[in-house]
Amino acid sequence: MSDNQNSAGGVPTTGHVWDDDLGDLTNQPPRWWMLGLTASAVWVVVYWLMYPSIPFATSGDYFKGIGLPATGQWSAIKELAEDQAVLDGVRKPYEDKLKGMTPAAILADSELSEYVTRSGKVLFSDNCGGCHGQNGVGSEQKGAKFAVREQGLMAPVLLDDDWLFGGKIDDVHTSITGGRQGMMSAHKDVLSAAEIDTLANAVAAGSPTSTPLFAEKGCTACHGADGKGIAAMGSANLTDKIWRFDGSLEGIKQTITYGVNSGDANARVAVMPNFSAAGKLSEVDMKKLAVYVYKFGGGQAEAVAAPVVEAAAVSAVADAASAPEAK
Amino acid sequence: MSEPVKKAEVGSVTGLYSEHVEWSTNLGEATIHAKRMPGRFRTLKYITESFWLIFFFGAYLRWNGKQAILLDVNNRQFHIFNLTILPQDIWMVSLLLLLLAMALFAITSVASRVFCGFFCFQTAWVDLFTWIEEKIEGNPNKRHKLDAAPWNGEKIRKKVLKHVIWLAISVFTGISFTIWFVDAFQYWRDLLSFNLSMLEWVTLISFTLGTYFLAGFLREQTCLWLCPYARIQAVMADSQTILPAYDVSRGEPRGKLRHAGKVVEQQGDCIDCFQCVQVCPTGVDIRDGQQLGCITCGLCLDACDSVMDKIGRPRGLIRYASLDELEGRPVKKLYQHPRTWVYVTILLLALAGIIYGLNHLGALTLRVAPERQPLFVRMSDGSIQNKYTFKVLNKTDHNLHVNVKADGGIKDQVLVGTEKPKLVMHGKATSFTIFVKAPEENILKEVTKVVFRVENTEDPTMAAEYTTMFNAPKR
């Protein structure tokens, strides 16, 4: 490095002179810098040989590299697989336990249900979110946006405490494994326009039994004498504040007129696929999803309703909450 | 410090080269073998450097059966005697860094680079390495001769012995650093059975090589060209800062001692003996004034004082003095130094923050995250339900049960999921979900403040609160 210290006169230059006295010095770069440059150049060659580097345009193949002594040839997909293996290793003890357990048992185990809640998001988003919406918020279908008739929700909101087919853990599990299909026949040939209007107004007001037509026309057969629905049939509770389909007066009229899955071209569509038959999800996946959905907050405990209502908190509109079985 | 540029070259660009020649730069071509002289500052330096013994042996101290100070990065916990600091309290570390920085600044503004000269690990390790070098190879003259001598059995023996001891110290430095982060005794067991983790090996080897090269070979080059603090600290000093300085008015014109210890008339006190340069660990000439290479270790003061004693002149030709003092300006008192007070004020604020933090560590910490998608859910009875994810950090050393309560929020709201006390594991954050359900007719605002509180079931005073929001549809 002492090369850098030249006396005033003896600086070696390229010989070019600008502006009378500006020269171009030909000092050597410092030795450490030259060594670094050389080492970098050597490293480029080593790196090219070790890793995939040269594409062969004609064959569509590429030079795959001679690899590292310890791990062999490198590829991005191999690295991904290794990372996944690490994650699977962390999950394995939990997954092994889940295999032999019922959904109810998983729910009762606080550690495992926490594991499911934490790890189930991707499973839910991939398989359920398409209809039920991200985080189970439901997905609204309005207008011709999706080229589907306006019917309100495409699939039910899973966060609330209203369940068409029951909200106990086993009910939820059954819905996933076996699928569900809503059914309500079209009444356009059975009821007159005036009768439909009367019924729709009563339902919109939340008190379907207020009109004698409700019993006379056989609505009670499915929706129950009190209009609160029958879980075994998947009929809707008509007295609560949750609407499966469009809850406006016009929407209610359409549901009554054309039914649900009735075969009519204007009927509401409400089909939950059978996930066992679809074969896409494993047994454990379906158990996990049942627990995941249950834990959204609307799940119903075996003995009493999950939301324990404290004495002071009973509100005027709590009538529906007092009959959890009918949701 | 350069010779006046020749008149003919004034204004010419090539004239700049002559200045460059005069300015000699220490780029490490010649090894500096500094002379060791006894004296006040030499003794002081030994004392301050011995603080590093704590670095070597402090980690072996046990407290309640555990390592007294364990910066357990692996488990994200700092143990300092009875204190456990979890990541949530790590903001105090930033205040600690601020405090240390301000302490460095304040001291530097008062007495220049005290850290560099007396406490810095580079200074201390180089001092130790050169002390060993002197024991093996002899005084600086002998060392220069040995370096220049051809290789023979004697030279090989001395050099090998020196490097082996340097390496041994380097290895021990690496070990001593690592054991602050893992259990010291377990580390030794792992080390002796070659069972260290990859990270531990890398730490050990890099610290060993780093110590060996920095203290053995790079030495003052580190202070001159590598160290950022050398540059930063120079900014803290001003004309009021006292630092080792050469009294130009008393020393100049310097000249060799002529005869029988008598100083020639009209000659300054400096006899140009170069003792101050000889003892300098960074090889600077303090008589050129304050400069980057000076780590203000005061060794030249010792050297000059001993010479002044010999020639019968008063001590202090080189002494701790401010620029104001040397140039005959009125010397201000310490309290008239606003720069120092600014540093001290920031330092005290940081200290107050740390003391507050340590006194408010608390046994429980609560964080509540309201669900964001959706913000609320309408239930079948028309009420509005919000979902909250609770994270309770239990900083005690045992598991606790906590009750969840809410203050504020909506009239007649119901907390779902709080029927039974929640178990919170010690030493980590336990999370659980709580729902709050409220009748819609009682909700007055789109967003309502709600304060959650978790209480230890056995001791309700052990509690933590968190303020968040209850969301509802637009009113």
PDB file of N, CA and C in Angstrom, chain B residues 187-257:
ATOM      1  N   TYR B 187     -22.156 -25.159  29.063  1.00  0.00           N
ATOM      2  CA  TYR B 187     -21.371 -24.834  27.867  1.00  0.00           C
ATOM      3  C   TYR B 187     -20.004 -25.499  27.928  1.00  0.00           C
ATOM      4  N   TRP B 188     -19.373 -25.439  29.089  1.00  0.00           N
ATOM      5  CA  TRP B 188     -18.053 -26.079  29.224  1.00  0.00           C
ATOM      6  C   TRP B 188     -18.149 -27.581  29.004  1.00  0.00           C
ATOM      7  N   ARG B 189     -19.211 -28.192  29.558  1.00  0.00           N
ATOM      8  CA  ARG B 189     -19.402 -29.627  29.349  1.00  0.00           C
ATOM      9  C   ARG B 189     -19.568 -29.931  27.868  1.00  0.00           C
ATOM     10  N   ASP B 190     -20.408 -29.123  27.201  1.00  0.00           N
ATOM     11  CA  ASP B 190     -20.640 -29.325  25.769  1.00  0.00           C
ATOM     12  C   ASP B 190     -19.354 -29.107  24.986  1.00  0.00           C
ATOM     13  N   LEU B 191     -18.603 -28.104  25.383  1.00  0.00           N
ATOM     14  CA  LEU B 191     -17.374 -27.767  24.672  1.00  0.00           C
ATOM     15  C   LEU B 191     -16.361 -28.898  24.779  1.00  0.00           C
ATOM     16  N   LEU B 192     -16.216 -29.406  26.004  1.00  0.00           N
ATOM     17  CA  LEU B 192     -15.195 -30.431  26.215  1.00  0.00           C
ATOM     18  C   LEU B 192     -15.578 -31.754  25.567  1.00  0.00           C
ATOM     19  N   SER B 193     -16.871 -31.952  25.324  1.00  0.00           N
ATOM     20  CA  SER B 193     -17.283 -33.175  24.617  1.00  0.00           C
ATOM     21  C   SER B 193     -17.590 -32.865  23.147  1.00  0.00           C
ATOM     22  N   PHE B 194     -17.154 -31.704  22.679  1.00  0.00           N
ATOM     23  CA  PHE B 194     -17.353 -31.282  21.282  1.00  0.00           C
ATOM     24  C   PHE B 194     -18.811 -31.362  20.864  1.00  0.00           C
ATOM     25  N   ASN B 195     -19.675 -30.907  21.746  1.00  0.00           N
ATOM     26  CA  ASN B 195     -21.110 -31.042  21.515  1.00  0.00           C
ATOM     27  C   ASN B 195     -21.808 -29.703  21.312  1.00  0.00           C
ATOM     28  N   LEU B 196     -21.048 -28.685  20.979  1.00  0.00           N
ATOM     29  CA  LEU B 196     -21.662 -27.365  20.827  1.00  0.00           C
ATOM     30  C   LEU B 196     -22.579 -27.338  19.610  1.00  0.00           C
ATOM     31  N   SER B 197     -23.570 -26.430  19.667  1.00  0.00           N
ATOM     32  CA  SER B 197     -24.425 -26.248  18.497  1.00  0.00           C
ATOM     33  C   SER B 197     -23.652 -25.465  17.438  1.00  0.00           C
ATOM     34  N   MET B 198     -24.192 -25.483  16.230  1.00  0.00           N
ATOM     35  CA  MET B 198     -23.542 -24.770  15.131  1.00  0.00           C
ATOM     36  C   MET B 198     -23.320 -23.298  15.483  1.00  0.00           C
ATOM     37  N   LEU B 199     -24.362 -22.675  16.055  1.00  0.00           N
ATOM     38  CA  LEU B 199     -24.267 -21.259  16.400  1.00  0.00           C
ATOM     39  C   LEU B 199     -23.148 -21.034  17.415  1.00  0.00           C
ATOM     40  N   GLU B 200     -23.036 -21.949  18.378  1.00  0.00           N
ATOM     41  CA  GLU B 200     -22.005 -21.799  19.408  1.00  0.00           C
ATOM     42  C   GLU B 200     -20.609 -21.955  18.815  1.00  0.00           C
ATOM     43  N   TRP B 201     -20.472 -22.889  17.883  1.00  0.00           N
ATOM     44  CA  TRP B 201     -19.170 -23.041  17.220  1.00  0.00           C
ATOM     45  C   TRP B 201     -18.814 -21.788  16.433  1.00  0.00           C
ATOM     46  N   VAL B 202     -19.800 -21.283  15.678  1.00  0.00           N
ATOM     47  CA  VAL B 202     -19.537 -20.098  14.852  1.00  0.00           C
ATOM     48  C   VAL B 202     -19.153 -18.912  15.741  1.00  0.00           C
ATOM     49  N   THR B 203     -19.887 -18.742  16.847  1.00  0.00           N
ATOM     50  CA  THR B 203     -19.581 -17.650  17.770  1.00  0.00           C
ATOM     51  C   THR B 203     -18.165 -17.803  18.320  1.00  0.00           C
ATOM     52  N   LEU B 204     -17.859 -19.010  18.776  1.00  0.00           N
ATOM     53  CA  LEU B 204     -16.544 -19.253  19.379  1.00  0.00           C
ATOM     54  C   LEU B 204     -15.431 -18.983  18.373  1.00  0.00           C
ATOM     55  N   ILE B 205     -15.584 -19.521  17.170  1.00  0.00           N
ATOM     56  CA  ILE B 205     -14.507 -19.394  16.177  1.00  0.00           C
ATOM     57  C   ILE B 205     -14.380 -17.947  15.711  1.00  0.00           C
ATOM     58  N   SER B 206     -15.503 -17.284  15.475  1.00  0.00           N
ATOM     59  CA  SER B 206     -15.386 -15.909  14.990  1.00  0.00           C
ATOM     60  C   SER B 206     -14.818 -14.996  16.076  1.00  0.00           C
ATOM     61  N   PHE B 207     -15.176 -15.239  17.332  1.00  0.00           N
ATOM     62  CA  PHE B 207     -14.605 -14.411  18.394  1.00  0.00           C
ATOM     63  C   PHE B 207     -13.130 -14.706  18.610  1.00  0.00           C
ATOM     64  N   THR B 208     -12.773 -15.973  18.463  1.00  0.00           N
ATOM     65  CA  THR B 208     -11.363 -16.328  18.607  1.00  0.00           C
ATOM     66  C   THR B 208     -10.537 -15.648  17.515  1.00  0.00           C
ATOM     67  N   LEU B 209     -10.945 -15.809  16.286  1.00  0.00           N
ATOM     68  CA  LEU B 209     -10.192 -15.217  15.179  1.00  0.00           C
ATOM     69  C   LEU B 209     -10.231 -13.695  15.261  1.00  0.00           C
ATOM     70  N   GLY B 210     -11.397 -13.152  15.603  1.00  0.00           N
ATOM     71  CA  GLY B 210     -11.526 -11.701  15.720  1.00  0.00           C
ATOM     72  C   GLY B 210     -10.575 -11.136  16.753  1.00  0.00           C
ATOM     73  N   THR B 211     -10.546 -11.761  17.925  1.00  0.00           N
ATOM     74  CA  THR B 211      -9.653 -11.291  18.982  1.00  0.00           C
ATOM     75  C   THR B 211      -8.197 -11.399  18.533  1.00  0.00           C
ATOM     76  N   TYR B 212      -7.867 -12.539  17.959  1.00  0.00           N
ATOM     77  CA  TYR B 212      -6.484 -12.809  17.552  1.00  0.00           C
ATOM     78  C   TYR B 212      -6.000 -11.774  16.529  1.00  0.00           C
ATOM     79  N   PHE B 213      -6.817 -11.501  15.535  1.00  0.00           N
ATOM     80  CA  PHE B 213      -6.389 -10.567  14.492  1.00  0.00           C
ATOM     81  C   PHE B 213      -6.470  -9.112  14.952  1.00  0.00           C
ATOM     82  N   LEU B 214      -7.551  -8.781  15.651  1.00  0.00           N
ATOM     83  CA  LEU B 214      -7.730  -7.378  16.046  1.00  0.00           C
ATOM     84  C   LEU B 214      -6.685  -6.967  17.079  1.00  0.00           C
ATOM     85  N   ALA B 215      -6.459  -7.824  18.081  1.00  0.00           N
ATOM     86  CA  ALA B 215      -5.519  -7.452  19.149  1.00  0.00           C
ATOM     87  C   ALA B 215      -4.089  -7.834  18.796  1.00  0.00           C
ATOM     88  N   GLY B 216      -3.913  -8.859  17.992  1.00  0.00           N
ATOM     89  CA  GLY B 216      -2.566  -9.319  17.691  1.00  0.00           C
ATOM     90  C   GLY B 216      -1.949  -8.606  16.500  1.00  0.00           C
ATOM     91  N   PHE B 217      -2.751  -8.317  15.486  1.00  0.00           N
ATOM     92  CA  PHE B 217      -2.183  -7.804  14.236  1.00  0.00           C
ATOM     93  C   PHE B 217      -2.675  -6.403  13.885  1.00  0.00           C
ATOM     94  N   LEU B 218      -3.998  -6.209  13.917  1.00  0.00           N
ATOM     95  CA  LEU B 218      -4.508  -4.908  13.473  1.00  0.00           C
ATOM     96  C   LEU B 218      -4.196  -3.791  14.479  1.00  0.00           C
ATOM     97  N   ARG B 219      -4.347  -4.119  15.745  1.00  0.00           N
ATOM     98  CA  ARG B 219      -3.986  -3.196  16.834  1.00  0.00           C
ATOM     99  C   ARG B 219      -4.466  -1.758  16.604  1.00  0.00           C
ATOM    100  N   GLU B 220      -3.540  -0.788  16.547  1.00  0.00           N
ATOM    101  CA  GLU B 220      -3.960   0.621  16.465  1.00  0.00           C
ATOM    102  C   GLU B 220      -4.651   0.912  15.149  1.00  0.00           C
ATOM    103  N   GLN B 221      -4.466   0.041  14.146  1.00  0.00           N
ATOM    104  CA  GLN B 221      -5.167   0.227  12.871  1.00  0.00           C
ATOM    105  C   GLN B 221      -6.675   0.176  13.085  1.00  0.00           C
ATOM    106  N   THR B 222      -7.098  -0.644  14.050  1.00  0.00           N
ATOM    107  CA  THR B 222      -8.519  -0.721  14.387  1.00  0.00           C
ATOM    108  C   THR B 222      -9.034   0.644  14.829  1.00  0.00           C
ATOM    109  N   CYS B 223      -8.261   1.275  15.741  1.00  0.00           N
ATOM    110  CA  CYS B 223      -8.688   2.583  16.267  1.00  0.00           C
ATOM    111  C   CYS B 223      -8.679   3.633  15.162  1.00  0.00           C
ATOM    112  N   LEU B 224      -7.703   3.534  14.265  1.00  0.00           N
ATOM    113  CA  LEU B 224      -7.545   4.566  13.247  1.00  0.00           C
ATOM    114  C   LEU B 224      -8.554   4.426  12.118  1.00  0.00           C
ATOM    115  N   TRP B 225      -8.767   3.196  11.683  1.00  0.00           N
ATOM    116  CA  TRP B 225      -9.510   3.021  10.426  1.00  0.00           C
ATOM    117  C   TRP B 225     -10.780   2.202  10.546  1.00  0.00           C
ATOM    118  N   LEU B 226     -10.953   1.456  11.624  1.00  0.00           N
ATOM    119  CA  LEU B 226     -12.138   0.605  11.726  1.00  0.00           C
ATOM    120  C   LEU B 226     -13.197   1.179  12.660  1.00  0.00           C
ATOM    121  N   CYS B 227     -12.738   1.797  13.745  1.00  0.00           N
ATOM    122  CA  CYS B 227     -13.655   2.091  14.837  1.00  0.00           C
ATOM    123  C   CYS B 227     -14.511   3.323  14.553  1.00  0.00           C
ATOM    124  N   PRO B 228     -15.848   3.163  14.588  1.00  0.00           N
ATOM    125  CA  PRO B 228     -16.710   4.334  14.385  1.00  0.00           C
ATOM    126  C   PRO B 228     -16.694   5.274  15.596  1.00  0.00           C
ATOM    127  N   TYR B 229     -16.494   4.703  16.786  1.00  0.00           N
ATOM    128  CA  TYR B 229     -16.540   5.548  17.991  1.00  0.00           C
ATOM    129  C   TYR B 229     -15.409   6.565  18.000  1.00  0.00           C
ATOM    130  N   ALA B 230     -14.267   6.173  17.425  1.00  0.00           N
ATOM    131  CA  ALA B 230     -13.148   7.108  17.377  1.00  0.00           C
ATOM    132  C   ALA B 230     -13.577   8.383  16.667  1.00  0.00           C
ATOM    133  N   ARG B 231     -14.347   8.204  15.586  1.00  0.00           N
ATOM    134  CA  ARG B 231     -14.802   9.352  14.819  1.00  0.00           C
ATOM    135  C   ARG B 231     -15.917  10.076  15.552  1.00  0.00           C
ATOM    136  N   ILE B 232     -16.859   9.304  16.099  1.00  0.00           N
ATOM    137  CA  ILE B 232     -17.998   9.945  16.773  1.00  0.00           C
ATOM    138  C   ILE B 232     -17.520  10.743  17.978  1.00  0.00           C
ATOM    139  N   GLN B 233     -16.644  10.118  18.757  1.00  0.00           N
ATOM    140  CA  GLN B 233     -16.258  10.760  20.004  1.00  0.00           C
ATOM    141  C   GLN B 233     -15.502  12.059  19.770  1.00  0.00           C
ATOM    142  N   ALA B 234     -14.739  12.107  18.685  1.00  0.00           N
ATOM    143  CA  ALA B 234     -13.986  13.325  18.414  1.00  0.00           C
ATOM    144  C   ALA B 234     -14.924  14.516  18.289  1.00  0.00           C
ATOM    145  N   VAL B 235     -16.177  14.251  17.867  1.00  0.00           N
ATOM    146  CA  VAL B 235     -17.147  15.328  17.685  1.00  0.00           C
ATOM    147  C   VAL B 235     -17.607  15.895  19.025  1.00  0.00           C
ATOM    148  N   MET B 236     -17.556  15.053  20.078  1.00  0.00           N
ATOM    149  CA  MET B 236     -18.051  15.485  21.389  1.00  0.00           C
ATOM    150  C   MET B 236     -17.110  16.485  22.054  1.00  0.00           C
ATOM    151  N   ALA B 237     -15.849  16.455  21.670  1.00  0.00           N
ATOM    152  CA  ALA B 237     -14.867  17.314  22.337  1.00  0.00           C
ATOM    153  C   ALA B 237     -14.917  18.719  21.755  1.00  0.00           C
ATOM    154  N   ASP B 238     -14.762  19.713  22.626  1.00  0.00           N
ATOM    155  CA  ASP B 238     -14.636  21.084  22.138  1.00  0.00           C
ATOM    156  C   ASP B 238     -13.500  21.769  22.898  1.00  0.00           C
ATOM    157  N   SER B 239     -13.447  23.090  22.831  1.00  0.00           N
ATOM    158  CA  SER B 239     -12.301  23.781  23.422  1.00  0.00           C
ATOM    159  C   SER B 239     -12.324  23.743  24.943  1.00  0.00           C
ATOM    160  N   GLN B 240     -13.448  23.303  25.529  1.00  0.00           N
ATOM    161  CA  GLN B 240     -13.526  23.215  26.987  1.00  0.00           C
ATOM    162  C   GLN B 240     -13.143  21.825  27.494  1.00  0.00           C
ATOM    163  N   THR B 241     -13.058  20.872  26.575  1.00  0.00           N
ATOM    164  CA  THR B 241     -12.793  19.494  26.968  1.00  0.00           C
ATOM    165  C   THR B 241     -11.323  19.334  27.367  1.00  0.00           C
ATOM    166  N   ILE B 242     -11.079  18.712  28.505  1.00  0.00           N
ATOM    167  CA  ILE B 242      -9.683  18.474  28.863  1.00  0.00           C
ATOM    168  C   ILE B 242      -9.213  17.186  28.220  1.00  0.00           C
ATOM    169  N   LEU B 243      -8.021  17.215  27.666  1.00  0.00           N
ATOM    170  CA  LEU B 243      -7.469  16.033  27.032  1.00  0.00           C
ATOM    171  C   LEU B 243      -5.950  16.123  27.097  1.00  0.00           C
ATOM    172  N   PRO B 244      -5.260  14.989  26.936  1.00  0.00           N
ATOM    173  CA  PRO B 244      -3.802  15.026  26.990  1.00  0.00           C
ATOM    174  C   PRO B 244      -3.297  15.958  25.890  1.00  0.00           C
ATOM    175  N   ALA B 245      -2.597  17.026  26.314  1.00  0.00           N
ATOM    176  CA  ALA B 245      -2.190  18.004  25.320  1.00  0.00           C
ATOM    177  C   ALA B 245      -0.774  18.487  25.621  1.00  0.00           C
ATOM    178  N   TYR B 246      -0.116  18.846  24.580  1.00  0.00           N
ATOM    179  CA  TYR B 246       1.256  19.344  24.667  1.00  0.00           C
ATOM    180  C   TYR B 246       1.201  20.856  24.791  1.00  0.00           C
ATOM    181  N   ASP B 247       1.872  21.386  25.807  1.00  0.00           N
ATOM    182  CA  ASP B 247       1.867  22.830  26.031  1.00  0.00           C
ATOM    183  C   ASP B 247       2.859  23.471  25.074  1.00  0.00           C
ATOM    184  N   VAL B 248       2.336  23.920  23.939  1.00  0.00           N
ATOM    185  CA  VAL B 248       3.205  24.416  22.867  1.00  0.00           C
ATOM    186  C   VAL B 248       4.027  25.625  23.336  1.00  0.00           C
ATOM    187  N   SER B 249       3.364  26.541  24.042  1.00  0.00           N
ATOM    188  CA  SER B 249       4.057  27.778  24.414  1.00  0.00           C
ATOM    189  C   SER B 249       5.235  27.489  25.337  1.00  0.00           C
ATOM    190  N   ARG B 250       5.089  26.412  26.137  1.00  0.00           N
ATOM    191  CA  ARG B 250       6.173  26.088  27.062  1.00  0.00           C
ATOM    192  C   ARG B 250       7.226  25.208  26.402  1.00  0.00           C
ATOM    193  N   GLY B 251       6.815  24.372  25.522  1.00  0.00           N
ATOM    194  CA  GLY B 251       7.740  23.394  24.958  1.00  0.00           C
ATOM    195  C   GLY B 251       8.567  23.899  23.791  1.00  0.00           C
ATOM    196  N   GLU B 252       8.002  24.811  23.002  1.00  0.00           N
ATOM    197  CA  GLU B 252       8.679  25.251  21.773  1.00  0.00           C
ATOM    198  C   GLU B 252       9.550  26.472  22.039  1.00  0.00           C
ATOM    199  N   PRO B 253      10.602  26.715  21.272  1.00  0.00           N
ATOM    200  CA  PRO B 253      11.115  25.792  20.269  1.00  0.00           C
ATOM    201  C   PRO B 253      11.818  24.602  20.916  1.00  0.00           C
ATOM    202  N   ARG B 254      11.460  23.445  20.454  1.00  0.00           N
ATOM    203  CA  ARG B 254      12.048  22.230  21.030  1.00  0.00           C
ATOM    204  C   ARG B 254      13.486  22.071  20.552  1.00  0.00           C
ATOM    205  N   GLY B 255      14.262  21.354  21.267  1.00  0.00           N
ATOM    206  CA  GLY B 255      15.643  21.136  20.834  1.00  0.00           C
ATOM    207  C   GLY B 255      16.297  20.100  21.724  1.00  0.00           C
ATOM    208  N   LYS B 256      17.300  19.451  21.194  1.00  0.00           N
ATOM    209  CA  LYS B 256      18.002  18.397  21.938  1.00  0.00           C
ATOM    210  C   LYS B 256      18.713  19.002  23.144  1.00  0.00           C
ATOM    211  N   LEU B 257      18.864  18.218  24.143  1.00  0.00           N
ATOM    212  CA  LEU B 257      19.583  18.614  25.339  1.00  0.00           C
ATOM    213  C   LEU B 257      21.067  18.710  24.975  1.00  0.00           C
TER     214      LEU B 257
END
